[in-house]
mmCIF file of C-alpha atoms in Angstrom:
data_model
loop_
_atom_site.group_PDB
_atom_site.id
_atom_site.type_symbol
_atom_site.label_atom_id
_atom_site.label_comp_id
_atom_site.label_asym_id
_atom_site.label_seq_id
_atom_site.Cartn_x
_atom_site.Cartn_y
_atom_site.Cartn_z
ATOM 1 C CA UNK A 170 110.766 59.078 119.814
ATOM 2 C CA UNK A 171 109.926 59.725 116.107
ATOM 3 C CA UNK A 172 107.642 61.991 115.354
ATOM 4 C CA UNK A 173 107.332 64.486 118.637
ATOM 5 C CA UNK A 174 109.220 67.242 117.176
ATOM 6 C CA UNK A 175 108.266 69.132 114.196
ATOM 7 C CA UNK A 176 109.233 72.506 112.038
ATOM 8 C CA UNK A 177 107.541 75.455 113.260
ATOM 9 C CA UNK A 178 104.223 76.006 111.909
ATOM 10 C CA UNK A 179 103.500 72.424 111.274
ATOM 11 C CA UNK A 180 99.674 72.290 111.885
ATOM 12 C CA UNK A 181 98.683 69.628 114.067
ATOM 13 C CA UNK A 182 96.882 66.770 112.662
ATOM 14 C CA UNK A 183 92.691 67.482 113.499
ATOM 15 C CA UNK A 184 91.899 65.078 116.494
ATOM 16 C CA UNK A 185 89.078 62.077 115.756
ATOM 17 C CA UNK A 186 85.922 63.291 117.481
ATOM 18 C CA UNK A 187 85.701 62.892 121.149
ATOM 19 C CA UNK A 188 89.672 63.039 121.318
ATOM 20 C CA UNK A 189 92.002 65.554 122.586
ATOM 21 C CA UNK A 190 94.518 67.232 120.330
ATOM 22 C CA UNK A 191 98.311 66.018 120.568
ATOM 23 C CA UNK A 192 100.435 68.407 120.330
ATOM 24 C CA UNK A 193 104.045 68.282 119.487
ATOM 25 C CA UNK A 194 107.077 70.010 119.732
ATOM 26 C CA UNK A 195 108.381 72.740 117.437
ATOM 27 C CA UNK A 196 111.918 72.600 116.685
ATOM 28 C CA UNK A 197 113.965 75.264 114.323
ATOM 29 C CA UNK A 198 115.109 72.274 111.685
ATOM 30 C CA UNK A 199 115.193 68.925 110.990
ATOM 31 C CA UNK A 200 116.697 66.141 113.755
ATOM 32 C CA UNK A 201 117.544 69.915 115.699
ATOM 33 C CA UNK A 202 118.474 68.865 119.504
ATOM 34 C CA UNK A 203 114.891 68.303 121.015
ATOM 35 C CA UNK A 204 114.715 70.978 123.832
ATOM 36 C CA UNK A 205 113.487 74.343 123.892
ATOM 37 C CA UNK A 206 112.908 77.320 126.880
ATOM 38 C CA UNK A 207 111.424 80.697 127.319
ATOM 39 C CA UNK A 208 108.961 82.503 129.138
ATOM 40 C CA UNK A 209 105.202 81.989 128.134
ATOM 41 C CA UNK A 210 105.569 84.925 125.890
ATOM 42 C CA UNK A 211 108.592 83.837 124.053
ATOM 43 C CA UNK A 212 106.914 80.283 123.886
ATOM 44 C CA UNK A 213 103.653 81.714 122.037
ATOM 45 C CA UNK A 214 100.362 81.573 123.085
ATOM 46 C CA UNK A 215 99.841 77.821 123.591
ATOM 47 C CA UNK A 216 101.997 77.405 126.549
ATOM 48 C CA UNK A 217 99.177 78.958 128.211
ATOM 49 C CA UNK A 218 96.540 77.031 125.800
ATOM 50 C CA UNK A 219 92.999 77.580 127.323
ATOM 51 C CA UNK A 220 91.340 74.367 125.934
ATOM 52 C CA UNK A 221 92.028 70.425 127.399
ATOM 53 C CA UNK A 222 95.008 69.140 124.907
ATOM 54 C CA UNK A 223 97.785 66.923 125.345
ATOM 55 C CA UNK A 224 101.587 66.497 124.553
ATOM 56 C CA UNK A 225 104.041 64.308 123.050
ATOM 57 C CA UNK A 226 107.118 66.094 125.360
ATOM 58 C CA UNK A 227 107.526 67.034 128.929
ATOM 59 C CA UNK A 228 107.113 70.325 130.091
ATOM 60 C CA UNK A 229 108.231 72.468 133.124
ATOM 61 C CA UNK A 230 106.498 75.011 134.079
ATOM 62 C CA UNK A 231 108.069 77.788 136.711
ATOM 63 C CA UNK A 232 105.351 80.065 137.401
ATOM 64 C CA UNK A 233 106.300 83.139 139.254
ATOM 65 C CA UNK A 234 103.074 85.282 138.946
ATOM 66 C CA UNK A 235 99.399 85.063 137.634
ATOM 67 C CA UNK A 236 95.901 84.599 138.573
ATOM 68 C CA UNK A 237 93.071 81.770 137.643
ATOM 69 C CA UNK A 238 93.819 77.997 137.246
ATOM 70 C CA UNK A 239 95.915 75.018 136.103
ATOM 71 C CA UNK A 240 93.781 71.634 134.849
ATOM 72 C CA UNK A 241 95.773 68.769 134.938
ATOM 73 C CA UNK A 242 93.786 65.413 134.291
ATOM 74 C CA UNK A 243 91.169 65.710 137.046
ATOM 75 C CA UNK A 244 92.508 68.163 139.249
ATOM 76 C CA UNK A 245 91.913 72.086 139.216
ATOM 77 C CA UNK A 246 95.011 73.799 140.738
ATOM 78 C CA UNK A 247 94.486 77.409 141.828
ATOM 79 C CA UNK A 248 97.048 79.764 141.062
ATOM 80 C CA UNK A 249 99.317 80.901 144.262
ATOM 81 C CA UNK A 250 103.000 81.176 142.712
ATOM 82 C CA UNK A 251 105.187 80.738 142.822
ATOM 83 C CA UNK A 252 104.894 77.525 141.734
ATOM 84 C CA UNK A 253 106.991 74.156 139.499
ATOM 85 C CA UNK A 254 104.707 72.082 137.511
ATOM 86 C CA UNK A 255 105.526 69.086 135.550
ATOM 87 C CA UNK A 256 103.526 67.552 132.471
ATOM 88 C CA UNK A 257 103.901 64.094 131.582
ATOM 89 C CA UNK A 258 103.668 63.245 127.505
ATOM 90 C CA UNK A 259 99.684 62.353 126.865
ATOM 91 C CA UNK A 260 98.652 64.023 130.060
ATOM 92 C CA UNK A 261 95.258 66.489 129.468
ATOM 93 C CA UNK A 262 96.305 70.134 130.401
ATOM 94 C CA UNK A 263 94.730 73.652 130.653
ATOM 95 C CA UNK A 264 95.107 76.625 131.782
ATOM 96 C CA UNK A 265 91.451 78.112 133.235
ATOM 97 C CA UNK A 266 90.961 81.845 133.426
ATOM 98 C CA UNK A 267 94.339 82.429 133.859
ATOM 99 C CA UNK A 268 95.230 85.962 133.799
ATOM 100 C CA UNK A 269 98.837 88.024 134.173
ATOM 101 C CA UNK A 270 100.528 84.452 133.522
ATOM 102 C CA UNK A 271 104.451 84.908 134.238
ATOM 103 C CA UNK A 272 106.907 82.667 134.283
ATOM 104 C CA UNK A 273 109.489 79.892 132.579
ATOM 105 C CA UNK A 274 108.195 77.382 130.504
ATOM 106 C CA UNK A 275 110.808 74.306 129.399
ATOM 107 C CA UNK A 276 110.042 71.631 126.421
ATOM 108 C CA UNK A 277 111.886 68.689 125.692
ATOM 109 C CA UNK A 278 111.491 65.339 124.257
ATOM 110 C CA UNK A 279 112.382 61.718 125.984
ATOM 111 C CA UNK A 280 115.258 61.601 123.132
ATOM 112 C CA UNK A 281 116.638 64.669 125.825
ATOM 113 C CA UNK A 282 117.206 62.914 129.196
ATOM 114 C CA UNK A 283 119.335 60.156 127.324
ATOM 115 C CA UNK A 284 122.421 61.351 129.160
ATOM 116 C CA UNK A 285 120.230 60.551 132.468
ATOM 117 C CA UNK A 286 117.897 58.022 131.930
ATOM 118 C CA UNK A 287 117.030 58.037 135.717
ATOM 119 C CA UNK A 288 115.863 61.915 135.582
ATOM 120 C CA UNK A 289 112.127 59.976 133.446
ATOM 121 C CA UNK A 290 111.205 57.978 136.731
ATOM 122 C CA UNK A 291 111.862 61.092 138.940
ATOM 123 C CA UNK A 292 109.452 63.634 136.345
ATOM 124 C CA UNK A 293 106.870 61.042 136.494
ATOM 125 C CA UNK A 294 106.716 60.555 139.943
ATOM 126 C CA UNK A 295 106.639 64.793 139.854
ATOM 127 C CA UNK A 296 103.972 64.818 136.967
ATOM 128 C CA UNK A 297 101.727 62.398 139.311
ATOM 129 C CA UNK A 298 101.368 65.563 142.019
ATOM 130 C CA UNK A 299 102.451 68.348 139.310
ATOM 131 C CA UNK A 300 102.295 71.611 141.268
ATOM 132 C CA UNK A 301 104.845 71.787 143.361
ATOM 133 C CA UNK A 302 104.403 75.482 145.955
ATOM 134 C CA UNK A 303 107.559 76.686 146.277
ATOM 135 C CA UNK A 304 109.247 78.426 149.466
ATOM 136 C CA UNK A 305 111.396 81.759 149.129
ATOM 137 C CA UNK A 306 114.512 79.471 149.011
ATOM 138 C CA UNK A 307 113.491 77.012 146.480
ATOM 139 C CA UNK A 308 111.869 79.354 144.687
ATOM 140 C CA UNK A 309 115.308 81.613 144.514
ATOM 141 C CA UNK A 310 117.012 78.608 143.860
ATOM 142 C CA UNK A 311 114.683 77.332 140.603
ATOM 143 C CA UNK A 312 114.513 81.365 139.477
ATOM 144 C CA UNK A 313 118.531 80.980 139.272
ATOM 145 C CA UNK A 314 118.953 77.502 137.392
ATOM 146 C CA UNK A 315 116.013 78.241 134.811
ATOM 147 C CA UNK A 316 117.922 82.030 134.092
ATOM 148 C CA UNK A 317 121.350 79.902 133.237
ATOM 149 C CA UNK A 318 119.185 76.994 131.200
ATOM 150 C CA UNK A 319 117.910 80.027 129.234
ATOM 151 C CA UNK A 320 121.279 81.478 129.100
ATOM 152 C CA UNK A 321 123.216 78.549 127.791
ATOM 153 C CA UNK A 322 120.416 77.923 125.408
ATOM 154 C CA UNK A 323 119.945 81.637 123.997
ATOM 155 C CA UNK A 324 123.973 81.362 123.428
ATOM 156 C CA UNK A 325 124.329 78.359 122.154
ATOM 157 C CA UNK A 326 128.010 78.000 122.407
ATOM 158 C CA UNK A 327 129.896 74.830 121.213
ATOM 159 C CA UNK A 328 128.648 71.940 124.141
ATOM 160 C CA UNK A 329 125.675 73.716 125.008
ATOM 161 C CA UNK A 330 123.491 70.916 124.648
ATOM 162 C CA UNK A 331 125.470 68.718 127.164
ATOM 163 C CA UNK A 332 125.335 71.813 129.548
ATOM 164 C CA UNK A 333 121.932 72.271 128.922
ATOM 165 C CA UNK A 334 121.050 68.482 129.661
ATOM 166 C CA UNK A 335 123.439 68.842 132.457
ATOM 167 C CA UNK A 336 121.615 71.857 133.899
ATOM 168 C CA UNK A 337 117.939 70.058 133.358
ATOM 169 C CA UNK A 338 119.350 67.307 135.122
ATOM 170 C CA UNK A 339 120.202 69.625 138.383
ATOM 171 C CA UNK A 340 116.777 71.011 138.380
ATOM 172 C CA UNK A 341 114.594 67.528 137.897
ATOM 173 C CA UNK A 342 116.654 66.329 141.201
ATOM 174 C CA UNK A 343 116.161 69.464 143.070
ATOM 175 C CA UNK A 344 112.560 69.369 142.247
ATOM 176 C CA UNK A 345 111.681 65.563 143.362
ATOM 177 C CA UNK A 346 114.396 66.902 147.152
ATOM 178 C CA UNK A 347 111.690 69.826 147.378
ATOM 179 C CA UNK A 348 109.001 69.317 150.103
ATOM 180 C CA UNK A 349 105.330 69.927 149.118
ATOM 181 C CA UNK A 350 103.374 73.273 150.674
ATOM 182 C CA UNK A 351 99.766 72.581 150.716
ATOM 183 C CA UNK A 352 98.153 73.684 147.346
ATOM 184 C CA UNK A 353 94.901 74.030 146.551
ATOM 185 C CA UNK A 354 92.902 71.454 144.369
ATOM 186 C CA UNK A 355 89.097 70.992 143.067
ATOM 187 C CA UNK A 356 87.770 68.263 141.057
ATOM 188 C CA UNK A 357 88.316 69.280 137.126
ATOM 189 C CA UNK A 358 84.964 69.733 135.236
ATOM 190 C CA UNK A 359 83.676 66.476 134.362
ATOM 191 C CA UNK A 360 83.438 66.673 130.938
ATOM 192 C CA UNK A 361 87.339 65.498 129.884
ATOM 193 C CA UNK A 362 86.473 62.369 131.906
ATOM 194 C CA UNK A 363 83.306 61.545 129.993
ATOM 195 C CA UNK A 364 85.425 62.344 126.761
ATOM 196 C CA UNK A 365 88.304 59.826 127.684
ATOM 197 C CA UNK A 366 85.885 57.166 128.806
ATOM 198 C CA UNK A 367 83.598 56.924 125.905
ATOM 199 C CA UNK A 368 87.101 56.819 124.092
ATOM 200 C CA UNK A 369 87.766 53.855 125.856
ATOM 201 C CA UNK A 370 84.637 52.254 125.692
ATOM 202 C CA UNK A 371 84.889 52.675 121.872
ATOM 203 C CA UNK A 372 88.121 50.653 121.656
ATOM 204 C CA UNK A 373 87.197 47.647 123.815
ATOM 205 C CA UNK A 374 83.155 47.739 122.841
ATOM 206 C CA UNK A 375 83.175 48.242 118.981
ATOM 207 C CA UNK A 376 81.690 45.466 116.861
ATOM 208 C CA UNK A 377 85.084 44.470 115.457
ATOM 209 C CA UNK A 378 87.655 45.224 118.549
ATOM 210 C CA UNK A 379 90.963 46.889 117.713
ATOM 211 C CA UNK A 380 93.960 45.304 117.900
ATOM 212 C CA UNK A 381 95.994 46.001 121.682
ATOM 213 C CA UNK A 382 92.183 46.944 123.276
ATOM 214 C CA UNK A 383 92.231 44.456 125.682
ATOM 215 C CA UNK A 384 95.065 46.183 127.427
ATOM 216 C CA UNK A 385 94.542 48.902 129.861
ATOM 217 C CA UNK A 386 97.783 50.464 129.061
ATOM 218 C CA UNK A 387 97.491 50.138 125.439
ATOM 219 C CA UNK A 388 94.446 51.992 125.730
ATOM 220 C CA UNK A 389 95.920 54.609 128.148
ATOM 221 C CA UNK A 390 98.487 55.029 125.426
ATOM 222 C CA UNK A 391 96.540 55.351 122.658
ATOM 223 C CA UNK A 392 94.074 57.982 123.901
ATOM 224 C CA UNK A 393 96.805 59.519 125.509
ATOM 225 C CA UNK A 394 96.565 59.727 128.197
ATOM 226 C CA UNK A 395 98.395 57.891 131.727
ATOM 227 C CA UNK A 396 96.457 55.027 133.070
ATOM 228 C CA UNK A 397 96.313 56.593 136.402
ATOM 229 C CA UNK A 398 93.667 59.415 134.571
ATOM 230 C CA UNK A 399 92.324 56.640 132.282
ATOM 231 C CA UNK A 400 91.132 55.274 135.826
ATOM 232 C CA UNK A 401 89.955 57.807 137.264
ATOM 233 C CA UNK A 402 87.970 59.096 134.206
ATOM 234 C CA UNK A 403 86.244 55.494 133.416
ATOM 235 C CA UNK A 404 85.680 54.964 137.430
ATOM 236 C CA UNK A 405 83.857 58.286 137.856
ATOM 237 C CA UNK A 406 82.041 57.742 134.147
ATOM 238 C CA UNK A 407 80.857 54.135 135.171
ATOM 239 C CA UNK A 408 81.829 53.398 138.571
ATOM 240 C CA UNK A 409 83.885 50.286 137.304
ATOM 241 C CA UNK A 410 87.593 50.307 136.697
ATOM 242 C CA UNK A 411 89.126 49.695 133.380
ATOM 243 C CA UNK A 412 90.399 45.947 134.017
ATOM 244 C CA UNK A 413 86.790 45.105 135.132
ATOM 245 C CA UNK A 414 85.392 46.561 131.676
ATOM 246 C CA UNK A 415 88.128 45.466 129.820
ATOM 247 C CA UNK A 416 87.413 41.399 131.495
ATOM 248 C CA UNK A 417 83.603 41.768 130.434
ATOM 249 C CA UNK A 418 84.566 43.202 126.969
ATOM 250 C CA UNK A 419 86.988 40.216 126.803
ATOM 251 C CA UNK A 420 84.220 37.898 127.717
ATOM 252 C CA UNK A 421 81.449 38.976 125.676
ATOM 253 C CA UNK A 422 83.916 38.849 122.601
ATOM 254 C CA UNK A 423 84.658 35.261 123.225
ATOM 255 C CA UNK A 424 81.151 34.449 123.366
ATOM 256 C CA UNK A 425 80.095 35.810 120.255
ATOM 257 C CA UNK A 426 82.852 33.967 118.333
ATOM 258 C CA UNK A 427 82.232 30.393 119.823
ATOM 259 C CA UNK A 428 78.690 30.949 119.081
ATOM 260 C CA UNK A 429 78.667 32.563 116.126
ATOM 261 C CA UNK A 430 81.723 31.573 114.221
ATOM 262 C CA UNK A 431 83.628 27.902 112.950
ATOM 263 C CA UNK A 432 87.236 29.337 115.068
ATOM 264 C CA UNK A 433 88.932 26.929 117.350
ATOM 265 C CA UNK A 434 89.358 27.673 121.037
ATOM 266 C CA UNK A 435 93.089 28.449 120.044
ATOM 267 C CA UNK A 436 92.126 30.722 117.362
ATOM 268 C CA UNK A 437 89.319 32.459 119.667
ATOM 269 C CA UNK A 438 91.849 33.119 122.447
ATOM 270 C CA UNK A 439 94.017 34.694 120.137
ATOM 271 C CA UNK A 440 91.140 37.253 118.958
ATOM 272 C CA UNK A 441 90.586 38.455 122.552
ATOM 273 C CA UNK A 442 94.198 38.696 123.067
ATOM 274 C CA UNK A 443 95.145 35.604 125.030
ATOM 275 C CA UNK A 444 98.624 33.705 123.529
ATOM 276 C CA UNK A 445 98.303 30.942 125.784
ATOM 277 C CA UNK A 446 95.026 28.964 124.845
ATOM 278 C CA UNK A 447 95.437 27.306 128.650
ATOM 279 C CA UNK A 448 94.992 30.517 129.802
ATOM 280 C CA UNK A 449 92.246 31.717 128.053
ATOM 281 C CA UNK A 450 90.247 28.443 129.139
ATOM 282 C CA UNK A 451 91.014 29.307 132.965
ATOM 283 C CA UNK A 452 89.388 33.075 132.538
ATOM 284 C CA UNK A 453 86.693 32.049 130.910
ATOM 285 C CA UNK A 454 85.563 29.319 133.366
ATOM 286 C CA UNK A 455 86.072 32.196 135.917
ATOM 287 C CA UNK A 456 83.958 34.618 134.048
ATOM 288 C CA UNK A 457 81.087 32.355 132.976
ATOM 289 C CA UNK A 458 81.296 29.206 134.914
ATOM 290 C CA UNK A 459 82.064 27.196 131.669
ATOM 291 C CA UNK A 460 84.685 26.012 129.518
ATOM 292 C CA UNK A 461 84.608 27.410 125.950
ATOM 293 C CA UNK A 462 83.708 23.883 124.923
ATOM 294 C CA UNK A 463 80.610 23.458 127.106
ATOM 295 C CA UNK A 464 79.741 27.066 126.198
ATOM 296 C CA UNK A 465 79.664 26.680 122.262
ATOM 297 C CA UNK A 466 78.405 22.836 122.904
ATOM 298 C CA UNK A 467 75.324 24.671 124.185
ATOM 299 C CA UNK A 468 75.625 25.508 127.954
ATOM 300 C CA UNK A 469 75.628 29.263 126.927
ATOM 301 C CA UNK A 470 72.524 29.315 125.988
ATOM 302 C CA UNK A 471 71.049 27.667 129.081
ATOM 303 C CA UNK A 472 73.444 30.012 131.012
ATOM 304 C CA UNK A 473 72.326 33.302 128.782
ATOM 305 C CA UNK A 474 74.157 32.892 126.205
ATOM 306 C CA UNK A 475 75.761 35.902 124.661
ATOM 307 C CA UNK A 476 71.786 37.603 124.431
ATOM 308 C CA UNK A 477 71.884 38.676 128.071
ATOM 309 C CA UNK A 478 75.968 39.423 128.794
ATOM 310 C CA UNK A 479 75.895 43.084 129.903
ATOM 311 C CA UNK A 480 77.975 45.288 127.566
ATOM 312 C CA UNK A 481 80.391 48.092 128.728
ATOM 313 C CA UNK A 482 78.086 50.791 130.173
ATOM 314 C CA UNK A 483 77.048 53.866 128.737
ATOM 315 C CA UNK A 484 79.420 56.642 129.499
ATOM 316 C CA UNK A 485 76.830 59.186 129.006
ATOM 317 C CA UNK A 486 75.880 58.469 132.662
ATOM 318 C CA UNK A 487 77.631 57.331 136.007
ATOM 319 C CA UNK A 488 76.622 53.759 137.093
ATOM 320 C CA UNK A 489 74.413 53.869 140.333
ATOM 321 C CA UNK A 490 76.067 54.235 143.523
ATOM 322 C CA UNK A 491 75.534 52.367 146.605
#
């Protein structure tokens, strides 16, 4: 994945306004093996970052003592180690309040697990439920593989990045066998939410739409974030779900260029992201009752036209609830 590692001391790039920082992973040169582990002392100060950012790498977090709180997406995880977390790339992370933080903390890029492609599926189904409470056994048993990760990578002997791969491996498959204890979980603040949704509303509501906004998981993507958050965020923002904004965004778009511009129905599909003109006829006469012909031929207008289409709704307050 080009681009997720970096020299150390590379600033990040300053975020747009109303988007979260990406943050990327520091590596000692150029093309260096993309993997890195320590506690959250050796790691530096923002493995325990107190402020909503994202990632372009996975991390694994081992947390054997502390106090305060873990934000992932929308969920506030209290502190009870010891605990295993895992972070998905472009999933919003913070650590809230947290004090006496102690631990393991392991980075690595999606270039890492080529030896085991499978080990991606498992961390994301671990990154969709990321705090795992551990039991005296599996918490022994984590303790001892994390000490020989950091071992083999602190040595660095000749192979130690297929042991260390190897040795990741183990501990992703051991994680996803571990059975969940019951840990605690509040709602996360609202205000990440609001931040990813008016992101999204931006993309598929601007004047001139950007190109791959009709797709909820190009969106996800490009806020960074998983559309699983992206969801949730819009959903509590407007009460609608992304594919339902995305449809009316769609819509209103293909209304303004029949009536407004000279394209053909071909080229107007194409603009709201349809390849298959066919297609595009069949969702618009489920959206608006018409055919793009009868629409621009008039029938809009008598219908509402493209004066009275609702647009995506504000994110600066939740739709009314029934």
């Amino acid at each position: 994945m080009r681009g997720t590692t970096v020299l150390p001391g590379t600033p990040c790039d300053a975020p747009r306004e109303g988007v979260l920082p990406m943050h990327r992973l520091e590596v000692a040169m150029p093309n260096a093996m993309p993997f890195a582990i320590g506690t959250f002392d050796t790691i530096g100060p923002m493995s325990r970052a107190d402020f909503p950012h994202r990632h372009t790498f996975w991390e694994i977090v081992h947390v054997t003592a502390g106090r305060g709180a873990h934000v992932v997406d929308l969920a506030r995880w209290e502190l009870e180690p010891p605990h295993l977390c895992v972070i998905a790339p472009g999933q919003v992370h913070h650590w809230e309040d947290a004090r006496g933080l102690d631990g393991s903390v392991v980075l690595f890029t999606e270039d890492f697990l080529l030896d085991h492609p499978g080990d991606r599926d498992l961390l994301l189904r671990l990154s969709q439920g990321p705090w795992l409470g551990l039991g005296p056994a599996a918490h022994e048993g984590t303790a001892r593989l994390l000490q020989e990760l950091s071992g083999e990578y602190l040595r660095a002997a000749e192979g130690f990045d297929s042991v260390l791969r190897a040795l990741l491996h183990v501990l992703v498959v051991r994680a996803a066998r571990m059975p969940r204890r019951p840990v605690r979980a509040a709602p996360a603040p609202p205000g990440r939410a609001a931040a990813v949704a008016e992101e999204f509303a931006r993309l598929i509501g601007g004047p001139e739409p950007e190109p791959g906004s009709w797709s909820v998981g190009d969106c996800a993507r490009r806020i960074g974030v998983t559309p699983g958050y992206l969801t949730e965020a819009v959903k509590a923002a407007t009460g609608r779900t992304p594919g339902q904004l995305v449809r009316a965004a769609r819509t209103h778009e293909a209304k303004r260029l029949l009536v407004r511009t000279d394209l053909t129905v071909r080229q107007v599909a194409g603009r709201v992201g349809f390849s298959d003109p066919a297609y595009f006829c069949r969702f618009f006469r489920r959206e608006t009752g018409l055919s793009p012909g009868d629409f621009r031929r008039g029938g809009g207008m008598r219908h509402g036209g493209i004066h009275h289409e609702p647009r995506v709704p504000s994110i600066d307050r939740p739709a009314a609830r029934a």
